Coordinates of C-alpha atoms and ligand atoms in Angstrom, one line a residue:
M79 CA 0.0 0.0 0.0
V80 CA 1.4 3.4 -1.0
E81 CA 2.1 5.6 2.0
Y82 CA 1.9 9.4 2.3
D83 CA 2.6 12.0 5.0
V84 CA -0.6 13.7 4.1
I85 CA -3.7 12.9 2.0
I86 CA -6.0 15.7 1.2
I87 CA -9.6 14.8 0.2
G88 CA -10.7 17.4 -2.3
A89 CA -8.8 19.4 -5.0
G90 CA -10.8 22.6 -4.5
S91 CA -10.4 26.0 -2.9
I92 CA -8.9 24.5 0.2
G93 CA -7.3 21.3 -1.0
V94 CA -5.1 22.8 -3.7
P95 CA -3.5 25.7 -1.7
T96 CA -3.1 23.2 1.2
A97 CA -1.2 20.8 -1.1
L98 CA 1.0 23.7 -2.1
A99 CA 1.8 24.5 1.5
T100 CA 2.4 20.8 2.6
A101 CA 4.4 19.9 -0.4
K102 CA 6.5 23.0 0.0
S103 CA 7.1 22.0 3.6
G104 CA 8.6 18.7 2.3
L105 CA 5.6 16.5 3.2
K106 CA 4.8 13.7 0.8
T107 CA 1.4 14.8 -0.3
L108 CA -1.5 13.2 -2.3
V109 CA -4.7 15.0 -3.2
I110 CA -7.7 12.8 -4.2
D111 CA -10.8 14.2 -6.0
S112 CA -13.7 12.4 -7.5
L113 CA -14.0 14.9 -10.3
P114 CA -11.9 14.7 -13.5
S115 CA -9.6 17.7 -12.9
V116 CA -8.5 20.4 -10.5
A117 CA -11.0 22.9 -9.1
Q118 CA -14.1 21.4 -10.6
G119 CA -16.2 21.5 -7.3
D120 CA -17.4 24.9 -5.9
N121 CA -14.1 26.6 -6.4
K122 CA -15.0 27.5 -10.0
H123 CA -18.4 28.9 -8.8
A124 CA -16.7 31.6 -6.6
I125 CA -16.8 35.1 -8.1
G126 CA -13.3 35.9 -6.8
G127 CA -13.8 38.3 -3.9
I128 CA -11.0 38.4 -1.4
R129 CA -11.1 40.4 1.8
A130 CA -9.4 40.5 5.2
T131 CA -12.1 42.7 6.7
H132 CA -14.0 40.2 8.7
S133 CA -15.0 40.6 12.3
L134 CA -13.6 37.2 13.6
K135 CA -9.8 37.5 14.3
S136 CA -9.1 34.0 12.8
K137 CA -10.6 34.9 9.5
I138 CA -8.9 38.3 9.5
W139 CA -5.5 36.7 10.1
L140 CA -6.0 33.9 7.6
C141 CA -7.2 36.2 4.9
Q142 CA -4.4 38.8 5.6
R143 CA -2.0 36.0 4.8
S144 CA -4.1 34.9 1.7
I145 CA -3.9 38.5 0.4
E146 CA -0.1 38.5 0.7
I147 CA 0.0 35.2 -1.3
F148 CA -2.5 36.4 -4.0
A149 CA -0.8 39.8 -4.2
S150 CA 2.8 38.5 -4.5
W151 CA 2.1 35.5 -6.8
K152 CA 2.9 37.2 -10.1
A153 CA 6.2 38.7 -8.8
L154 CA 7.2 35.5 -7.2
Y155 CA 6.2 32.9 -9.8
G156 CA 5.6 35.0 -12.9
E157 CA 2.0 33.8 -13.4
D158 CA -0.8 36.4 -13.7
I159 CA -3.8 35.3 -11.5
W160 CA -5.6 38.7 -12.1
W161 CA -5.1 40.0 -8.6
E162 CA -6.6 43.4 -8.3
Q163 CA -6.5 45.5 -5.1
G164 CA -9.7 47.4 -5.7
G165 CA -11.1 47.3 -2.1
Y166 CA -14.5 46.3 -0.7
C167 CA -17.3 48.7 -0.1
F168 CA -20.4 47.7 2.1
L169 CA -23.2 50.2 1.5
A170 CA -25.6 51.6 4.2
F171 CA -29.0 52.7 3.2
T172 CA -30.6 52.7 6.7
N173 CA -29.6 54.1 10.1
E174 CA -29.5 50.6 11.4
H175 CA -27.0 49.4 8.8
E176 CA -25.0 52.6 9.2
Q177 CA -24.7 52.0 13.0
M178 CA -23.9 48.3 12.4
L179 CA -21.1 49.1 9.9
K180 CA -19.6 51.8 12.0
A181 CA -19.4 49.4 15.0
T182 CA -17.8 46.7 12.8
V183 CA -15.3 49.3 11.5
R184 CA -14.3 50.2 15.1
Q185 CA -13.7 46.5 15.9
Q186 CA -11.8 45.9 12.6
K187 CA -9.6 48.9 13.2
G188 CA -8.8 47.4 16.5
Y189 CA -7.2 44.5 14.6
G190 CA -5.2 47.0 12.5
L191 CA -7.3 46.6 9.4
N192 CA -7.2 49.4 6.8
I193 CA -11.0 50.2 6.7
D194 CA -13.0 53.4 7.2
Y195 CA -16.7 54.4 7.3
V196 CA -17.0 56.9 4.4
D197 CA -19.8 59.3 3.4
S198 CA -22.0 59.0 0.4
E199 CA -19.9 61.5 -1.6
K200 CA -16.9 59.1 -1.3
I201 CA -19.0 56.2 -2.3
R202 CA -20.1 58.1 -5.4
E203 CA -16.4 58.6 -6.3
L204 CA -15.8 54.9 -5.8
V205 CA -18.8 53.8 -7.7
P206 CA -19.5 56.4 -10.4
G207 CA -23.2 56.7 -11.2
I208 CA -24.5 55.0 -8.1
N209 CA -28.1 55.8 -7.2
N210 CA -27.6 57.8 -4.0
V211 CA -31.2 58.1 -2.9
N212 CA -31.2 57.3 0.9
L213 CA -27.5 56.3 0.6
K214 CA -25.9 57.2 3.9
G215 CA -22.4 56.0 3.3
G216 CA -20.5 52.8 3.7
T217 CA -17.3 51.1 4.5
F218 CA -14.2 51.2 2.3
S219 CA -11.3 48.8 2.8
P220 CA -8.7 49.6 0.0
E221 CA -6.5 46.6 0.7
D222 CA -9.1 44.0 -0.1
G223 CA -9.5 42.8 -3.7
N224 CA -10.2 40.1 -6.2
S225 CA -8.6 37.4 -8.3
S226 CA -9.7 34.8 -10.8
P227 CA -10.5 31.5 -9.1
L228 CA -9.7 29.5 -12.2
L229 CA -6.4 31.2 -12.9
A230 CA -5.4 31.2 -9.2
H231 CA -6.2 27.5 -8.7
H232 CA -4.5 26.3 -11.8
A233 CA -1.4 28.3 -10.8
F234 CA -1.5 26.9 -7.2
Y235 CA -2.0 23.4 -8.7
R236 CA 1.0 23.6 -11.1
K237 CA 3.2 25.0 -8.4
S238 CA 2.2 22.4 -5.9
R239 CA 3.1 19.7 -8.4
E240 CA 6.5 21.3 -8.9
F241 CA 7.0 21.0 -5.1
G242 CA 6.1 17.3 -5.4
A243 CA 2.4 17.1 -4.6
E244 CA 0.6 14.2 -6.4
Y245 CA -3.1 14.3 -7.6
N246 CA -5.4 11.5 -8.3
F247 CA -8.6 12.5 -10.2
N248 CA -11.7 10.5 -11.0
E249 CA -11.2 8.8 -7.6
R250 CA -13.8 8.9 -4.8
V251 CA -12.9 8.4 -1.1
I252 CA -15.3 5.8 0.3
G253 CA -13.9 5.1 3.7
I254 CA -11.3 5.8 6.4
N255 CA -10.1 3.2 8.8
T256 CA -8.7 3.7 12.3
E257 CA -7.1 1.5 14.9
N258 CA -6.7 2.5 18.5
K259 CA -8.2 5.9 17.7
K260 CA -5.5 6.5 15.1
I261 CA -5.9 6.9 11.3
T262 CA -4.6 3.8 9.5
N263 CA -5.6 3.9 5.9
L264 CA -8.0 5.5 3.4
K265 CA -10.1 3.6 0.9
T266 CA -11.2 4.9 -2.5
N267 CA -13.2 3.2 -5.3
K268 CA -9.8 2.4 -6.8
A269 CA -7.2 1.7 -4.1
Q270 CA -6.1 1.9 -0.5
Y271 CA -3.5 4.3 0.8
K272 CA -1.7 4.7 4.1
A273 CA -1.3 8.2 5.5
H274 CA 0.0 9.8 8.6
T275 CA -2.5 12.6 8.3
I276 CA -5.8 12.9 6.4
I277 CA -7.3 16.4 5.7
N278 CA -11.0 16.6 5.0
A279 CA -11.3 19.4 2.4
A280 CA -14.4 17.9 0.7
G281 CA -16.4 21.2 0.6
A282 CA -20.2 20.5 0.2
H283 CA -19.5 16.8 0.9
A284 CA -17.5 17.3 4.0
S285 CA -20.0 15.7 6.4
E286 CA -20.0 12.5 4.3
I287 CA -16.3 12.2 5.0
G288 CA -16.9 13.0 8.7
N289 CA -19.4 10.2 8.9
F290 CA -16.6 7.7 8.0
L291 CA -15.1 8.5 11.4
N292 CA -18.4 9.3 13.3
V293 CA -17.4 13.0 13.3
D294 CA -20.8 14.7 13.0
L295 CA -20.0 17.8 11.0
P296 CA -22.6 20.6 10.9
V297 CA -21.9 21.5 7.3
V298 CA -24.9 22.0 5.1
P299 CA -24.6 22.9 1.5
E300 CA -26.7 25.9 0.3
S301 CA -27.0 27.0 -3.3
H302 CA -26.1 30.5 -4.5
E303 CA -26.2 31.8 -8.1
A304 CA -23.9 34.2 -9.9
G305 CA -23.4 35.6 -13.3
I306 CA -21.1 37.6 -15.6
T307 CA -21.7 40.3 -18.2
E308 CA -20.0 41.2 -21.5
P309 CA -16.9 43.4 -21.1
V310 CA -17.3 47.2 -20.9
K311 CA -14.8 49.9 -20.3
N312 CA -13.6 49.7 -16.7
F313 CA -15.3 52.3 -14.5
F314 CA -15.0 51.1 -10.9
S315 CA -12.6 48.7 -9.2
T316 CA -14.1 48.0 -5.7
M317 CA -16.3 45.1 -4.8
V318 CA -19.8 46.6 -4.0
V319 CA -21.8 44.8 -1.3
D320 CA -25.5 45.9 -0.9
I321 CA -26.6 44.5 2.5
D322 CA -30.1 46.0 2.3
P323 CA -32.5 43.0 1.9
A324 CA -35.3 43.0 -0.6
V325 CA -38.4 42.0 1.4
D326 CA -41.4 41.1 -0.7
N327 CA -41.2 44.2 -2.8
M328 CA -40.7 45.0 -6.6
F329 CA -37.3 43.3 -6.3
G330 CA -38.8 40.0 -4.8
N331 CA -37.1 38.5 -1.8
S332 CA -33.4 38.3 -1.3
K333 CA -30.6 39.1 1.1
N334 CA -27.4 40.9 0.1
Y335 CA -25.9 40.9 -3.3
Y336 CA -22.4 41.9 -4.4
F337 CA -20.5 42.6 -7.6
Y338 CA -17.3 44.0 -9.1
Q339 CA -15.8 44.7 -12.5
N340 CA -13.0 42.3 -13.3
K341 CA -9.7 42.9 -15.1
E342 CA -11.4 42.3 -18.5
G343 CA -14.2 44.8 -17.8
K344 CA -16.8 42.2 -17.1
I345 CA -19.2 42.7 -14.2
I346 CA -19.4 39.5 -12.0
F347 CA -22.3 39.3 -9.6
C348 CA -23.9 37.1 -6.9
L349 CA -27.0 37.1 -4.8
T350 CA -27.9 35.6 -1.4
P351 CA -31.4 34.1 -1.8
E352 CA -34.2 34.5 0.8
P353 CA -35.1 32.0 2.0
N354 CA -31.9 29.9 1.9
I355 CA -31.9 27.0 -0.5
P356 CA -30.3 24.0 1.3
G357 CA -29.3 21.0 -0.8
L358 CA -26.9 20.0 -3.6
D359 CA -28.9 21.4 -6.5
R360 CA -26.6 23.2 -9.0
Y361 CA -29.2 23.8 -11.7
E362 CA -29.8 27.4 -12.4
T363 CA -33.2 28.9 -11.5
S364 CA -35.3 31.2 -13.6
S365 CA -35.8 33.6 -10.6
F366 CA -32.2 34.6 -10.0
L367 CA -31.6 36.8 -13.0
P368 CA -34.8 38.9 -12.9
Q369 CA -34.2 39.5 -9.2
I370 CA -30.6 40.5 -9.3
T371 CA -30.7 42.5 -12.5
K372 CA -33.6 44.7 -11.1
R373 CA -31.6 45.3 -7.9
M374 CA -28.4 46.1 -9.8
V375 CA -29.9 48.4 -12.4
N376 CA -31.8 50.3 -9.6
L377 CA -28.5 50.7 -7.7
L378 CA -26.4 51.6 -10.8
P379 CA -28.7 52.7 -13.7
R380 CA -25.8 52.7 -16.1
F381 CA -25.8 48.9 -16.0
K382 CA -29.1 48.8 -17.9
N383 CA -27.7 48.2 -21.4
I384 CA -25.0 45.7 -20.5
K385 CA -25.6 42.2 -21.7
I386 CA -25.3 39.2 -19.5
R387 CA -23.2 36.4 -20.9
R388 CA -24.0 33.5 -18.6
T389 CA -25.1 32.5 -15.1
W390 CA -24.2 29.6 -12.9
R391 CA -25.2 28.1 -9.5
G392 CA -22.9 26.5 -6.9
L393 CA -22.8 25.7 -3.2
Y394 CA -21.7 27.4 -0.1
P395 CA -20.8 24.7 2.5
M396 CA -22.5 26.5 5.4
T397 CA -22.0 26.1 9.2
P398 CA -24.5 27.3 11.9
D399 CA -22.3 30.4 12.7
G400 CA -21.1 31.1 9.2
N401 CA -17.4 30.2 10.1
P402 CA -15.2 27.3 9.0
I403 CA -14.4 24.3 11.2
I404 CA -10.6 23.8 11.3
G405 CA -8.2 21.5 13.0
E406 CA -7.8 18.2 14.7
V407 CA -10.6 16.5 16.7
E408 CA -10.2 14.8 20.0
D409 CA -9.9 11.0 20.0
I410 CA -8.9 10.6 16.3
E411 CA -5.2 11.0 15.8
G412 CA -4.2 12.0 12.2
Y413 CA -7.5 13.5 11.1
I414 CA -7.9 17.2 10.4
N415 CA -11.0 19.2 9.4
A416 CA -10.8 22.0 6.8
V417 CA -14.5 22.3 6.2
G418 CA -17.5 24.7 6.3
M419 CA -16.0 27.5 4.2
C420 CA -19.4 29.1 3.6
G421 CA -19.0 31.9 1.0
Q422 CA -15.4 32.5 1.8
G423 CA -13.3 29.4 0.8
F424 CA -11.5 31.1 -2.1
M425 CA -10.2 33.9 0.1
L426 CA -9.4 31.7 3.1
G427 CA -7.6 28.9 1.1
P428 CA -4.0 30.1 0.8
G429 CA -3.7 31.3 4.4
L430 CA -5.5 28.3 5.7
G431 CA -3.3 25.9 3.7
E432 CA -0.2 27.2 5.5
L433 CA -1.9 26.9 8.9
L434 CA -2.8 23.3 8.1
S435 CA 0.7 22.6 7.1
R436 CA 2.0 24.1 10.4
I437 CA -0.3 21.7 12.3
I438 CA 1.3 18.7 10.6
I439 CA 4.9 19.8 10.9
E440 CA 4.2 20.9 14.5
K441 CA 5.3 24.5 14.0
L442 CA 2.2 26.3 15.4
N443 CA 2.7 29.8 16.7
S444 CA 0.6 31.6 19.3
K445 CA -1.7 33.2 16.7
D446 CA -2.3 29.7 15.2
Y447 CA -3.5 28.4 18.6
Q448 CA -5.9 31.3 18.9
M449 CA -7.3 30.7 15.4
L450 CA -7.6 26.9 16.0
E451 CA -9.5 27.6 19.2
E452 CA -11.9 30.1 17.6
L453 CA -12.6 27.7 14.7
S454 CA -12.5 24.4 16.6
Y455 CA -15.0 21.6 16.0
N456 CA -16.0 21.8 19.6
R457 CA -16.9 25.5 19.7
D458 CA -20.3 26.8 20.6
Y459 CA -21.8 27.4 17.1
Y460 CA -24.4 29.8 18.3
R461 CA -22.1 32.2 20.1
I462 CA -19.9 33.9 17.5
E463 CA -21.4 35.9 14.6
D464 CA -19.8 37.4 11.6
L465 CA -20.7 39.2 8.4
K466 CA -21.1 36.3 6.0
Ligands
FAD162 C1 -22.0 31.7 -6.5 C2 -20.8 31.6 -5.5 C3 -20.0 32.7 -5.3 C4 -18.9 32.6 -4.5 N1 -18.1 33.7 -4.3 C5 -17.0 33.6 -3.5 C6 -16.1 34.7 -3.4 O1 -16.2 35.7 -4.0 N2 -15.0 34.5 -2.5 C7 -14.8 33.4 -1.8 O2 -13.9 33.4 -1.0 N3 -15.7 32.4 -1.9 C8 -16.7 32.4 -2.7 N4 -17.6 31.4 -2.8 C9 -17.5 30.2 -1.9 C10 -16.4 29.2 -2.3 O3 -16.6 28.8 -3.7 C11 -16.5 28.0 -1.4 O4 -16.4 28.5 -0.1 C12 -15.3 27.1 -1.7 O5 -15.2 26.7 -3.0 C13 -15.3 25.9 -0.7 O6 -14.0 25.3 -0.9 P1 -13.8 23.8 -0.6 O7 -12.4 23.5 -0.9 O8 -14.2 23.5 0.8 O9 -14.8 23.0 -1.6 P2 -14.6 22.8 -3.2 O10 -13.9 23.9 -3.8 O11 -16.0 22.5 -3.6 O12 -13.7 21.5 -3.2 C14 -14.1 20.3 -2.6 C15 -13.7 19.1 -3.5 O13 -13.9 17.9 -2.8 C16 -14.2 16.9 -3.7 N5 -14.8 15.8 -3.0 C17 -15.9 15.8 -2.3 N6 -16.2 14.6 -1.8 C18 -15.2 13.7 -2.2 C19 -14.9 12.3 -2.1 N7 -15.7 11.5 -1.3 N8 -13.8 11.8 -2.7 C20 -13.0 12.6 -3.4 N9 -13.3 13.9 -3.6 C21 -14.3 14.5 -3.0 C22 -15.1 17.6 -4.7 O14 -15.2 16.9 -5.9 C23 -14.5 19.0 -4.8 O15 -13.7 19.1 -5.9 C24 -18.7 31.4 -3.7 C25 -19.5 30.3 -3.9 C26 -20.6 30.4 -4.8 C27 -21.4 29.2 -5.0

């Protein structure tokens, strides 16, 4: 039986950057995915937003490191992954949202994040042509940005292979065996492998992997839709997040929506449905486009003549508190969770990959211990809250 230091289940937003980090640390690494090639799960459904401006310190620290990796990739390795530091802008149209965003900014500044609450005039500068009726202002965090999930993951994949990581595609993990509470081997539909450590990075299917070990993971997939327009001349560079929900009005029912203009001038957009749509369904709906286009054209009337090229639907692997579940579990030596990324797996991946690698090579620092405690499997899922 072939033996590895680490086997990663899932070649997606988390599995690939993790393989990059573990292989770079000298660990003999195998990634197994049931799909035919890299990043064919929900990674390719992400629209590419990357921010460190969360309110949970673990996500702030992980994404700060991710941003360093995305931002330095081209200079370090010569491949353009379309990293753009255009910032993030959360809009406030009500007093309640204004107060909430101001409080979040105070907390985020406490973590040293570069973010401010700005007035509506500044928002109009950032998003030319925005409909400012009732617009009170919003947050602006200039160091956040975006990158292409497809370009980034293929770049991480190639580099991880150069460092020695191996990938087996078209292979499904169907069991994990233990002996004396220690991982012994992993079984797929094609073979068996020995591993010192197994990382569950199976995204929407993470709880199925947990079930092999009687680890009951509260990870529930929920579907979200996104779309992309034809290219037009670039006129804004920030990610715009409208957190004002549509409640049974001319825009239908939905929670927040967000969009940005990518390097090619295309607008990429995404909407959080109301109510949530749990399940594994990835077929597009007929309700998404009419809902989001009405909201976007109302917010930015100059969008009205832009043509939409295509839409798609993917899954957020959700947890009850909207935060990932990371780290080892008691009583099973050699198993690590890297699950429940919700709507943030792309931005968390590179920083998280390095943290997972430090767990295995036993080089954790004091910040790592704090992150692992905050994101542990045993936490109280109903205590911590964050902007999702
Ligand atoms: C519309 C939309 C927009 C989004 N926008 C953003 C964004 O702007 N920024 C952001 O950070 N995130 C975004 N996300 C969220 C992001 O896509 C997910 O959080 C992320 O892809 C989850 O990463 P993962 O590695 O856990 O799962 P995936 O990327 O889905 O990878 C999991 C892999 O595990 C494999 N697998 C599962 N079970 C098995 C098994 N038994 N055997 C072998 N292989 C298995 C799957 O085939 C899959 O390839 C968005 C998601 C959607 C749907």
